[in-house]
Coordinates of C-alpha atoms in Angstrom, one line a residue:
Chain A
M251 CA 69.5 260.1 -135.3
K252 CA 70.9 257.8 -132.7
V253 CA 74.2 255.5 -132.7
I254 CA 73.5 252.2 -131.2
K255 CA 76.7 249.9 -130.1
T256 CA 74.8 246.8 -128.7
K257 CA 72.7 243.9 -130.5
T258 CA 70.7 243.7 -127.7
E259 CA 69.5 247.5 -127.8
M260 CA 69.5 247.4 -131.6
R261 CA 67.1 244.3 -131.7
R262 CA 64.8 245.7 -129.1
I263 CA 64.4 249.0 -130.9
V264 CA 63.5 247.0 -134.4
E265 CA 61.2 244.6 -132.7
Q266 CA 59.2 247.5 -131.0
A267 CA 58.8 249.5 -134.3
K268 CA 57.6 246.3 -135.9
A269 CA 55.2 245.7 -133.2
A270 CA 53.9 249.1 -133.5
G271 CA 53.3 248.3 -137.4
K272 CA 56.2 250.3 -138.6
M273 CA 58.2 249.1 -141.8
V274 CA 61.8 248.8 -141.0
G275 CA 64.5 249.0 -143.6
V276 CA 68.1 248.3 -143.2
V277 CA 71.0 249.0 -145.1
P278 CA 74.2 247.0 -144.2
T279 CA 77.4 248.9 -145.0
M280 CA 81.2 248.8 -144.0
G281 CA 81.0 252.5 -143.7
Y282 CA 83.2 255.5 -145.3
F283 CA 80.2 256.5 -147.1
H284 CA 80.0 257.6 -150.8
D285 CA 76.9 258.6 -153.1
G286 CA 76.4 254.9 -153.6
H287 CA 75.6 254.3 -149.9
L288 CA 73.8 257.6 -149.4
E289 CA 71.6 256.3 -152.5
L290 CA 70.7 253.0 -150.6
M291 CA 69.7 255.3 -147.9
R292 CA 67.4 257.7 -149.7
R293 CA 65.9 254.6 -150.9
A294 CA 65.2 253.0 -147.7
R295 CA 64.0 256.4 -146.2
A296 CA 61.4 256.6 -149.2
E297 CA 60.2 252.9 -148.6
C298 CA 60.1 252.9 -144.8
D299 CA 58.9 254.4 -141.5
V300 CA 62.4 253.3 -139.9
V301 CA 65.8 253.3 -141.5
V302 CA 68.8 251.4 -139.8
V303 CA 72.3 251.7 -141.3
T304 CA 74.6 249.2 -139.9
L305 CA 78.3 250.3 -140.3
F306 CA 80.8 247.4 -139.4
V307 CA 84.2 246.5 -141.2
N308 CA 83.6 242.7 -140.9
P309 CA 86.8 241.3 -140.2
T310 CA 85.9 237.7 -141.5
Q311 CA 85.3 238.9 -145.2
F312 CA 89.0 239.8 -145.3
A313 CA 91.6 237.3 -145.9
P314 CA 95.2 237.5 -144.4
G315 CA 97.2 240.1 -146.4
E316 CA 93.9 241.9 -147.7
D317 CA 93.4 245.3 -146.6
L318 CA 91.4 245.0 -143.5
E319 CA 93.6 247.4 -141.4
A320 CA 94.1 249.9 -144.4
Y321 CA 90.3 249.8 -145.1
P322 CA 89.2 253.3 -144.8
R323 CA 87.0 254.6 -141.8
D324 CA 85.6 257.7 -140.5
M325 CA 83.0 257.3 -138.3
E326 CA 82.3 261.0 -137.6
R327 CA 81.8 261.9 -141.2
D328 CA 79.5 258.7 -141.8
T329 CA 77.1 259.7 -138.8
E330 CA 76.7 263.1 -140.3
M331 CA 76.2 262.0 -144.0
A332 CA 73.6 259.2 -142.3
E333 CA 71.7 262.0 -140.5
S334 CA 71.6 264.4 -143.5
I335 CA 69.6 261.6 -145.2
G336 CA 67.2 261.2 -142.3
V337 CA 68.6 257.8 -141.2
D338 CA 67.1 257.0 -137.8
Y339 CA 69.7 254.6 -136.5
V340 CA 73.4 253.9 -137.0
F341 CA 74.5 250.4 -135.6
A342 CA 77.9 250.5 -135.0
P343 CA 79.0 247.6 -133.0
S344 CA 82.8 246.8 -132.0
V345 CA 84.2 243.5 -133.4
D346 CA 84.2 242.1 -129.8
E347 CA 80.1 243.2 -129.8
M348 CA 79.8 241.1 -133.1
Y349 CA 82.1 238.1 -132.5
P350 CA 82.4 237.5 -128.4
G351 CA 85.0 235.3 -127.8
G352 CA 86.8 236.2 -131.1
S353 CA 87.5 233.8 -133.8
E354 CA 87.8 230.6 -131.4
G355 CA 84.0 231.4 -130.2
S356 CA 82.6 232.1 -133.1
V357 CA 82.5 229.0 -135.4
T358 CA 79.5 229.0 -137.4
L359 CA 79.9 229.5 -141.1
V360 CA 77.4 230.5 -143.6
Q361 CA 78.5 229.3 -147.1
V362 CA 76.7 229.7 -150.3
E363 CA 77.9 227.1 -152.3
G364 CA 78.7 227.4 -156.2
L365 CA 78.1 231.3 -156.1
S366 CA 80.8 231.7 -153.5
S367 CA 83.5 230.1 -155.5
V368 CA 83.2 231.7 -159.1
M369 CA 84.4 235.4 -160.1
C370 CA 85.7 237.2 -157.0
G371 CA 85.4 234.0 -155.3
C372 CA 88.6 232.8 -157.3
S373 CA 91.1 235.0 -155.7
R374 CA 89.0 235.6 -152.5
P375 CA 88.0 231.8 -151.5
T376 CA 86.6 232.8 -148.2
H377 CA 85.2 236.1 -148.8
F378 CA 81.7 235.4 -149.5
R379 CA 81.4 233.0 -146.7
G380 CA 82.5 235.7 -144.6
V381 CA 79.9 238.0 -146.2
A382 CA 76.9 235.5 -145.7
T383 CA 77.7 235.0 -142.3
V384 CA 77.8 238.6 -141.0
V385 CA 74.6 239.3 -143.2
S386 CA 73.0 236.5 -141.5
K387 CA 73.9 237.9 -138.2
L388 CA 72.8 241.5 -139.1
F389 CA 69.4 240.1 -140.4
N390 CA 68.9 238.4 -137.0
I391 CA 70.2 241.7 -134.9
V392 CA 68.2 244.2 -137.3
P393 CA 65.1 242.2 -138.2
A394 CA 64.0 244.5 -140.7
Q395 CA 61.3 243.8 -143.3
K396 CA 63.5 245.4 -146.0
A397 CA 67.3 245.2 -146.9
Y398 CA 69.2 247.4 -149.3
F399 CA 72.4 246.3 -151.3
G400 CA 74.3 248.1 -154.1
Q401 CA 74.3 246.6 -157.4
K402 CA 78.0 247.4 -157.9
D403 CA 78.4 244.2 -155.7
A404 CA 76.6 242.1 -158.0
Q405 CA 78.2 238.7 -156.7
Q406 CA 77.5 239.8 -153.2
L407 CA 74.2 240.7 -154.1
A408 CA 73.3 237.2 -155.4
V409 CA 75.0 235.6 -152.4
I410 CA 73.0 237.3 -150.1
R411 CA 69.7 237.0 -152.4
R412 CA 70.6 232.9 -152.4
M413 CA 71.4 232.7 -148.8
A414 CA 68.4 234.8 -147.7
A415 CA 66.0 232.6 -149.8
D416 CA 67.6 229.2 -148.8
L417 CA 67.4 229.9 -145.2
D418 CA 64.0 231.6 -145.2
F419 CA 64.7 235.0 -144.1
P420 CA 61.6 236.8 -144.0
V421 CA 63.2 240.2 -145.8
D422 CA 62.9 241.7 -148.8
I423 CA 66.2 242.6 -150.6
T424 CA 66.3 245.3 -153.2
G425 CA 69.5 245.7 -155.4
A426 CA 69.9 249.4 -156.0
P427 CA 71.9 250.6 -159.3
T428 CA 75.4 251.8 -159.2
V429 CA 76.4 255.1 -158.5
R430 CA 79.3 256.5 -160.8
E431 CA 81.7 259.6 -160.9
P432 CA 81.1 261.9 -163.8
D433 CA 83.4 260.0 -166.0
G434 CA 81.7 256.8 -165.1
L435 CA 84.0 254.9 -162.6
A436 CA 81.9 253.2 -160.0
M437 CA 81.9 254.8 -156.8
S438 CA 83.8 252.8 -154.0
S439 CA 85.3 253.4 -150.7
R440 CA 88.4 251.6 -152.4
N441 CA 88.7 254.4 -155.1
M442 CA 90.5 256.4 -152.4
Y443 CA 93.6 253.9 -152.6
L444 CA 94.3 255.1 -156.3
A445 CA 97.1 257.6 -157.5
P446 CA 95.9 260.1 -159.9
V447 CA 97.5 258.2 -162.7
E448 CA 95.8 255.2 -161.8
R449 CA 92.4 257.0 -161.0
E450 CA 92.5 258.2 -164.7
Q451 CA 92.9 254.6 -166.0
A452 CA 90.3 253.2 -163.2
V453 CA 87.6 254.4 -165.7
F454 CA 88.5 251.7 -168.3
L455 CA 86.4 248.9 -166.1
F456 CA 83.4 251.3 -167.1
K457 CA 84.8 251.7 -170.8
A458 CA 85.1 248.0 -171.5
L459 CA 81.7 247.3 -169.9
Q460 CA 80.0 250.1 -172.1
A461 CA 81.6 248.6 -175.1
A462 CA 79.7 245.3 -174.2
R463 CA 76.7 247.3 -174.0
G464 CA 77.3 248.9 -177.5
L465 CA 77.7 245.3 -178.8
I466 CA 74.9 243.9 -177.2
E467 CA 72.6 246.8 -178.2
S468 CA 73.7 246.1 -181.9
G469 CA 72.7 242.5 -181.5
E470 CA 75.7 240.9 -180.7
R471 CA 74.9 237.7 -178.5
N472 CA 78.1 235.7 -178.4
S473 CA 79.9 235.8 -175.0
R474 CA 83.5 235.4 -176.8
S475 CA 83.3 238.2 -179.1
I476 CA 82.2 240.5 -176.5
E477 CA 84.6 239.2 -173.9
E478 CA 87.4 239.8 -177.0
S479 CA 86.1 243.4 -177.5
M480 CA 86.3 244.1 -173.7
E481 CA 90.0 243.0 -173.6
K482 CA 90.7 245.3 -176.5
V483 CA 89.5 248.1 -174.4
F484 CA 91.7 247.2 -171.6
S485 CA 94.8 247.0 -173.9
G486 CA 94.6 250.7 -173.6
A487 CA 95.1 250.8 -170.0
P488 CA 98.5 249.1 -168.7
L489 CA 98.0 250.2 -165.4
V490 CA 94.9 248.1 -165.0
D491 CA 95.7 244.6 -164.4
V492 CA 92.3 242.5 -165.1
E493 CA 91.5 239.7 -162.9
Y494 CA 88.7 238.5 -164.6
I495 CA 85.8 239.2 -167.1
A496 CA 82.7 237.3 -166.5
I497 CA 79.7 236.7 -168.7
C498 CA 77.2 234.7 -167.0
D499 CA 73.4 234.5 -165.6
S500 CA 72.8 237.0 -162.7
I501 CA 71.2 234.6 -160.5
Y502 CA 73.5 231.5 -160.1
L503 CA 76.5 233.3 -161.8
R504 CA 76.7 230.4 -164.2
P505 CA 78.9 231.0 -167.5
L506 CA 77.1 231.7 -170.6
E507 CA 78.3 230.9 -174.1
I508 CA 75.3 232.7 -175.6
L509 CA 73.6 235.7 -174.1
S510 CA 70.2 235.0 -173.1
G511 CA 67.8 235.9 -169.8
E512 CA 69.0 237.9 -167.0
V513 CA 72.7 238.5 -167.9
L514 CA 75.5 239.8 -165.8
I515 CA 78.9 241.1 -167.4
A516 CA 81.3 241.9 -164.5
V517 CA 85.0 242.9 -164.3
A518 CA 87.6 242.8 -161.6
A519 CA 90.9 244.6 -161.7
R520 CA 93.9 245.5 -159.8
V521 CA 94.8 249.1 -160.2
G522 CA 97.9 250.1 -158.3
R523 CA 97.0 249.0 -154.5
A524 CA 93.1 248.9 -155.3
R525 CA 91.0 245.8 -156.3
L526 CA 88.2 247.1 -158.1
I527 CA 85.0 245.8 -159.5
D528 CA 82.4 246.8 -161.6
N529 CA 79.4 245.3 -163.8
M530 CA 76.2 245.9 -165.9
Q531 CA 73.2 243.7 -166.0
F532 CA 71.1 243.1 -169.3
K533 CA 67.7 241.7 -169.7
I534 CA 68.2 239.8 -173.1
E535 CA 64.4 238.8 -174.4
Chain B
M175 CA 44.9 222.0 -133.0
K176 CA 46.0 222.7 -136.6
V177 CA 48.4 221.1 -139.1
I178 CA 50.2 223.7 -141.0
K179 CA 51.8 223.1 -144.2
T180 CA 53.1 226.1 -145.6
K181 CA 56.2 228.3 -144.4
T182 CA 54.0 231.4 -145.4
E183 CA 50.9 230.6 -143.1
M184 CA 53.3 229.1 -140.4
R185 CA 55.3 232.4 -139.9
R186 CA 52.1 234.5 -140.1
I187 CA 50.6 232.6 -137.3
V188 CA 53.9 233.0 -135.2
E189 CA 54.2 236.5 -136.2
Q190 CA 50.6 237.3 -135.0
A191 CA 50.9 235.6 -131.7
K192 CA 54.0 237.5 -131.1
A193 CA 52.6 240.8 -132.0
A194 CA 49.8 240.0 -129.6
G195 CA 52.0 239.6 -126.9
K196 CA 52.2 235.9 -126.7
M197 CA 55.1 233.7 -125.8
V198 CA 55.7 231.0 -128.6
G199 CA 57.8 227.7 -128.2
V200 CA 58.7 225.5 -130.8
V201 CA 59.6 221.9 -130.5
P202 CA 61.7 220.8 -133.7
T203 CA 61.1 216.9 -134.6
M204 CA 61.3 214.5 -137.1
G205 CA 58.3 212.8 -136.0
Y206 CA 57.4 209.3 -134.9
F207 CA 56.9 210.8 -131.3
H208 CA 57.7 208.8 -128.1
D209 CA 57.8 210.0 -124.7
G210 CA 61.1 211.9 -125.2
H211 CA 59.2 214.0 -127.8
L212 CA 56.0 214.3 -125.5
E213 CA 58.1 215.4 -122.6
L214 CA 59.4 218.4 -124.8
M215 CA 56.1 219.3 -125.9
R216 CA 54.7 219.2 -122.2
R217 CA 57.6 221.5 -121.3
A218 CA 56.6 223.9 -124.0
R219 CA 53.2 223.8 -122.9
A220 CA 53.8 224.6 -119.5
E221 CA 56.1 227.3 -120.6
C222 CA 54.6 229.1 -123.4
D223 CA 51.2 230.5 -124.8
V224 CA 51.5 229.0 -128.2
V225 CA 53.1 225.9 -128.8
V226 CA 54.3 224.8 -132.3
V227 CA 55.8 221.3 -133.3
T228 CA 57.5 221.0 -136.3
L229 CA 57.4 217.9 -138.1
F230 CA 60.1 217.2 -140.8
V231 CA 62.2 214.2 -141.9
N232 CA 64.9 216.6 -143.2
P233 CA 67.0 214.7 -146.0
T234 CA 69.8 217.0 -146.0
Q235 CA 71.0 215.5 -142.7
F236 CA 71.1 211.8 -144.0
A237 CA 73.8 210.6 -146.0
P238 CA 73.6 208.3 -149.0
G239 CA 73.2 204.8 -147.5
E240 CA 71.8 206.1 -144.3
D241 CA 68.2 205.1 -143.1
L242 CA 66.2 208.2 -145.0
E243 CA 63.8 206.1 -146.6
A244 CA 63.5 203.4 -143.9
Y245 CA 63.1 206.4 -141.1
P246 CA 59.6 205.7 -139.5
R247 CA 56.8 207.9 -140.2
D248 CA 53.3 207.8 -138.8
M249 CA 51.6 211.3 -139.2
E250 CA 48.1 210.4 -138.1
R251 CA 49.3 208.8 -134.8
D252 CA 51.8 212.0 -134.3
T253 CA 49.3 214.6 -134.6
E254 CA 46.9 212.7 -132.3
M255 CA 49.7 212.3 -129.6
A256 CA 50.6 216.1 -130.1
E257 CA 46.9 217.1 -129.7
S258 CA 46.6 215.2 -126.4
I259 CA 49.5 217.2 -125.3
G260 CA 47.7 220.2 -126.0
V261 CA 49.8 221.5 -128.8
D262 CA 48.3 224.6 -130.8
Y263 CA 50.1 224.0 -134.3
V264 CA 52.0 220.8 -135.9
F265 CA 54.2 222.3 -139.0
A266 CA 54.5 219.6 -141.2
P267 CA 55.8 220.7 -144.5
S268 CA 56.7 218.6 -147.8
V269 CA 60.3 218.3 -148.9
D270 CA 59.2 220.5 -151.7
E271 CA 57.9 223.3 -149.5
M272 CA 61.3 223.2 -147.1
Y273 CA 63.6 223.0 -150.4
P274 CA 61.9 224.4 -153.2
G275 CA 63.7 223.8 -156.6
G276 CA 65.4 220.8 -154.7
S277 CA 69.0 220.3 -154.0
E278 CA 70.4 222.5 -156.8
G279 CA 68.2 225.5 -155.8
S280 CA 69.3 225.4 -152.4
V281 CA 72.8 225.8 -152.1
T282 CA 73.4 227.6 -148.4
L283 CA 74.8 225.6 -145.8
V284 CA 75.2 226.4 -142.3
Q285 CA 78.4 224.5 -140.8
V286 CA 79.3 224.6 -137.2
E287 CA 82.9 224.2 -137.5
G288 CA 84.7 222.0 -135.0
L289 CA 81.6 220.5 -133.1
S290 CA 80.5 219.0 -136.4
S291 CA 83.4 216.9 -137.0
V292 CA 84.0 214.9 -133.8
M293 CA 81.9 212.3 -132.3
C294 CA 79.1 211.4 -134.4
G295 CA 80.7 213.6 -137.1
C296 CA 83.2 211.2 -137.9
S297 CA 80.9 208.6 -139.4
R298 CA 78.5 211.1 -140.5
P299 CA 80.7 214.1 -141.6
T300 CA 77.7 215.9 -143.4
H301 CA 75.1 215.4 -140.7
F302 CA 75.4 218.3 -138.6
R303 CA 75.4 220.7 -141.5
G304 CA 72.1 219.2 -142.4
V305 CA 71.2 219.7 -138.8
A306 CA 72.5 223.2 -138.4
T307 CA 70.9 224.4 -141.7
V308 CA 67.4 223.0 -141.7
V309 CA 67.0 224.5 -138.0
S310 CA 68.4 227.7 -139.3
K311 CA 65.4 227.8 -141.6
L312 CA 63.0 226.5 -139.0
F313 CA 64.0 229.4 -136.6
N314 CA 63.1 231.7 -139.5
I315 CA 60.1 230.0 -140.3
V316 CA 58.9 229.8 -136.6
P317 CA 60.4 232.4 -135.1
A318 CA 59.6 231.4 -131.6
Q319 CA 61.1 232.9 -128.6
K320 CA 61.7 229.5 -127.1
A321 CA 63.0 226.3 -128.5
Y322 CA 63.2 223.0 -127.1
F323 CA 65.5 220.0 -128.0
G324 CA 66.4 216.8 -126.0
Q325 CA 69.5 216.2 -124.4
K326 CA 69.8 212.4 -125.8
D327 CA 71.2 214.3 -129.1
A328 CA 73.9 216.3 -126.9
Q329 CA 76.2 216.8 -129.9
Q330 CA 73.2 218.1 -131.8
L331 CA 72.1 220.5 -129.0
A332 CA 75.8 221.5 -128.7
V333 CA 75.7 222.3 -132.4
I334 CA 72.5 224.0 -132.2
R335 CA 73.3 226.2 -129.2
R336 CA 76.6 227.3 -130.8
M337 CA 75.0 228.0 -134.2
A338 CA 72.1 229.9 -132.5
A339 CA 74.6 232.1 -130.5
D340 CA 77.1 232.7 -133.5
L341 CA 74.3 233.8 -135.9
D342 CA 72.6 235.9 -133.1
F343 CA 69.4 234.0 -133.5
P344 CA 67.0 235.8 -130.6
V345 CA 65.8 232.3 -129.5
D346 CA 66.1 230.7 -125.8
I347 CA 67.1 227.2 -126.3
T348 CA 66.1 224.4 -123.5
G349 CA 67.7 221.1 -123.6
A350 CA 65.4 218.5 -121.8
P351 CA 66.5 215.5 -120.0
T352 CA 66.7 212.1 -121.9
V353 CA 63.5 209.8 -121.4
R354 CA 64.2 206.2 -120.9
E355 CA 62.6 202.9 -121.1
P356 CA 61.9 201.3 -117.5
D357 CA 65.3 199.3 -118.0
G358 CA 67.0 202.4 -118.9
L359 CA 67.6 202.3 -122.8
A360 CA 67.2 205.9 -124.0
M361 CA 64.0 206.5 -126.3
S362 CA 64.5 206.9 -129.7
S363 CA 62.6 206.5 -133.0
R364 CA 65.3 204.1 -134.0
N365 CA 64.7 201.7 -131.4
M366 CA 62.2 200.3 -133.6
Y367 CA 65.0 198.8 -135.8
L368 CA 65.7 196.4 -132.8
A369 CA 65.0 192.7 -133.1
P370 CA 64.2 191.4 -129.6
V371 CA 67.8 190.0 -128.9
E372 CA 69.1 193.2 -130.0
R373 CA 67.0 195.2 -128.0
E374 CA 68.1 193.2 -124.6
Q375 CA 71.4 194.4 -125.4
A376 CA 70.9 197.7 -126.6
V377 CA 70.6 198.6 -122.8
F378 CA 74.2 198.1 -122.5
L379 CA 74.7 201.9 -123.7
F380 CA 72.9 203.1 -120.4
K381 CA 75.0 200.4 -118.2
A382 CA 78.0 201.9 -119.6
L383 CA 77.2 205.1 -118.7
Q384 CA 75.8 204.2 -115.2
A385 CA 79.2 202.4 -114.7
A386 CA 80.8 205.9 -115.5
R387 CA 78.6 207.7 -113.3
G388 CA 79.1 205.3 -110.3
L389 CA 83.1 205.9 -110.9
I390 CA 82.7 209.6 -111.0
E391 CA 80.4 209.6 -107.8
S392 CA 83.4 207.6 -106.2
G393 CA 85.8 210.3 -107.2
E394 CA 87.4 208.9 -110.2
R395 CA 88.5 212.3 -112.5
N396 CA 90.5 210.2 -114.9
S397 CA 89.1 210.0 -118.5
R398 CA 91.1 206.9 -119.6
S399 CA 89.9 204.9 -116.5
I400 CA 86.3 205.8 -117.0
E401 CA 86.7 204.6 -120.9
E402 CA 88.4 201.3 -119.8
S403 CA 85.3 200.6 -117.3
M404 CA 83.1 201.5 -119.9
E405 CA 84.6 199.3 -122.5
K406 CA 84.4 196.4 -120.0
V407 CA 80.8 196.8 -119.6
F408 CA 80.4 196.6 -123.4
S409 CA 82.2 193.4 -123.5
G410 CA 79.2 191.4 -121.9
A411 CA 77.1 192.7 -125.1
P412 CA 78.5 191.0 -128.4
L413 CA 75.8 192.5 -130.4
V414 CA 76.7 196.1 -129.5
D415 CA 79.2 197.3 -131.9
V416 CA 80.7 200.5 -130.2
E417 CA 81.6 203.5 -132.3
Y418 CA 82.6 205.7 -129.9
I419 CA 82.9 206.6 -126.4
A420 CA 83.8 210.3 -125.8
I421 CA 84.5 212.2 -122.6
C422 CA 84.5 215.7 -123.5
D423 CA 83.2 219.2 -122.3
S424 CA 79.7 219.9 -123.0
I425 CA 80.0 223.1 -124.8
Y426 CA 82.8 222.5 -127.3
L427 CA 83.1 218.8 -127.2
R428 CA 86.8 219.1 -126.7
P429 CA 88.2 216.0 -124.8
L430 CA 88.9 215.9 -121.4
E431 CA 92.0 213.8 -120.0
I432 CA 91.0 214.9 -116.6
L433 CA 87.3 215.6 -115.9
S434 CA 86.4 219.2 -114.6
G435 CA 83.6 221.6 -115.3
E436 CA 80.5 220.5 -117.7
V437 CA 81.5 217.1 -118.5
L438 CA 79.5 215.1 -121.4
I439 CA 80.1 211.4 -121.7
A440 CA 78.6 210.5 -124.8
V441 CA 78.5 206.6 -126.7
A442 CA 77.5 205.5 -130.4
A443 CA 77.0 202.2 -131.3
R444 CA 75.6 200.1 -134.0
V445 CA 73.0 197.2 -132.9
G446 CA 72.0 195.5 -135.7
R447 CA 70.5 197.7 -138.2
A448 CA 70.2 200.2 -135.4
R449 CA 72.7 203.2 -134.7
L450 CA 72.1 204.3 -131.2
I451 CA 73.3 207.0 -129.1
D452 CA 73.2 207.9 -125.6
N453 CA 75.0 210.1 -122.8
M454 CA 75.0 211.7 -119.4
Q455 CA 76.2 215.0 -118.2
F456 CA 77.9 215.6 -114.9
K457 CA 79.0 219.0 -113.3
I458 CA 82.5 218.5 -111.7
E459 CA 83.3 221.2 -109.3

């Protein structure tokens, strides 16, 4: 496995692989890998000839006061983990390499209207603009035929799918299932912010979603009823400060009063220093 | 020469040409060709193995009330002219092909901050967002190594150069000199809106720029003095309603009080039904 630091070398490698008829897969990440990341890499490894993992803590998707500085980083551990999966290249550029000239030099923003301003976009209004912009850049630097993202970040996945379709990026996007801890907590690099007592209650995001699943399986189709049941679950977890419960379609993220079609139920909550998200998706006939 | 209507076929042709080691050049246009367009095509023909001209009157760069419906179109004449230059492919998609699902389905916008809101951006605040978005799409549909744009649209060229650099599009952008009528009027598809009496005075955009050039050649470096001389020229053309005179750097379009470096002097004016633009660029040591 090789670690690549420059855009030019990275693009040359991918272009050469494609010219040789290879299928290239890319897994964009911010590093500090957990099993969720590794699952994406395994999937890419199984489906592609060449696997590139990008590792870049993108400053433009953090607002002032968010956890950009605190965001966990461990390059050595990450490269070892990627190598153990059989990844071919880790693209780990510096901030200067990605944004030469700094914020003044880079003034182009990719904005996915509508999808970016709901749910997590309410408390993080510039977040998905930063995500869509850096992923556009990564698609141009690593012009892979396939890209892999986690379904845990359901809104991010919806934004990236929309962006790639609207801007005609020739890449096939796969969303891979959320990987969970034994008790059900969705794996996240931010779980390391949790104190033990907070960690215990963090599982209530999953529990609330499980309650929703139970209701849907028993035939409930009314969003308000499902939301109320989820709120009731959260009342048992005083350290979990719920930011939103969203029940919407999974493509355009438009709120649903009555469940039908491709349904996304998503939650966000603050637990101590961590802001956690989780979701489940349902296909309602 | 072949006319291509679908994104899929267009991309396949370009990918195959590149895989065969060919240099592909693209000339994005809105059609209704004049010598300015043909000059771009000749340049591409001289420098590339495969030349693609895109022909699409992009609705998203027109605001309500602008001349989208009136914009001149003549597909048959355009394809003949392109063929006479030796163009290989004309990509002429429908609006539905470019924006499937219409405006609701396509919600991703590419915005180049700063550069898009000055000069023509004052009276056309959404114009350059439409341009940057459709050119991003075209770069993905026609992933050519070289792209050709006219320097007549100096602000558009600056916006596209910035966008391509910021989003890491792997394309080399050439700006080609403005082609002029014998009296100096910059060629434009919109010149056909001019009545004979307006056409006579339209040349004053060029005359004002010539006056600026004369002053610069004689050593003048003060923007205000140059602007005043240009205004004096325009006072001889009552049918020319000047929208702006801009004296700025040609990369970031920031106003200059004292001329130095790469200088752009640009004008925009309404003449009857037409909104005309013109510019000259100077390298000041």
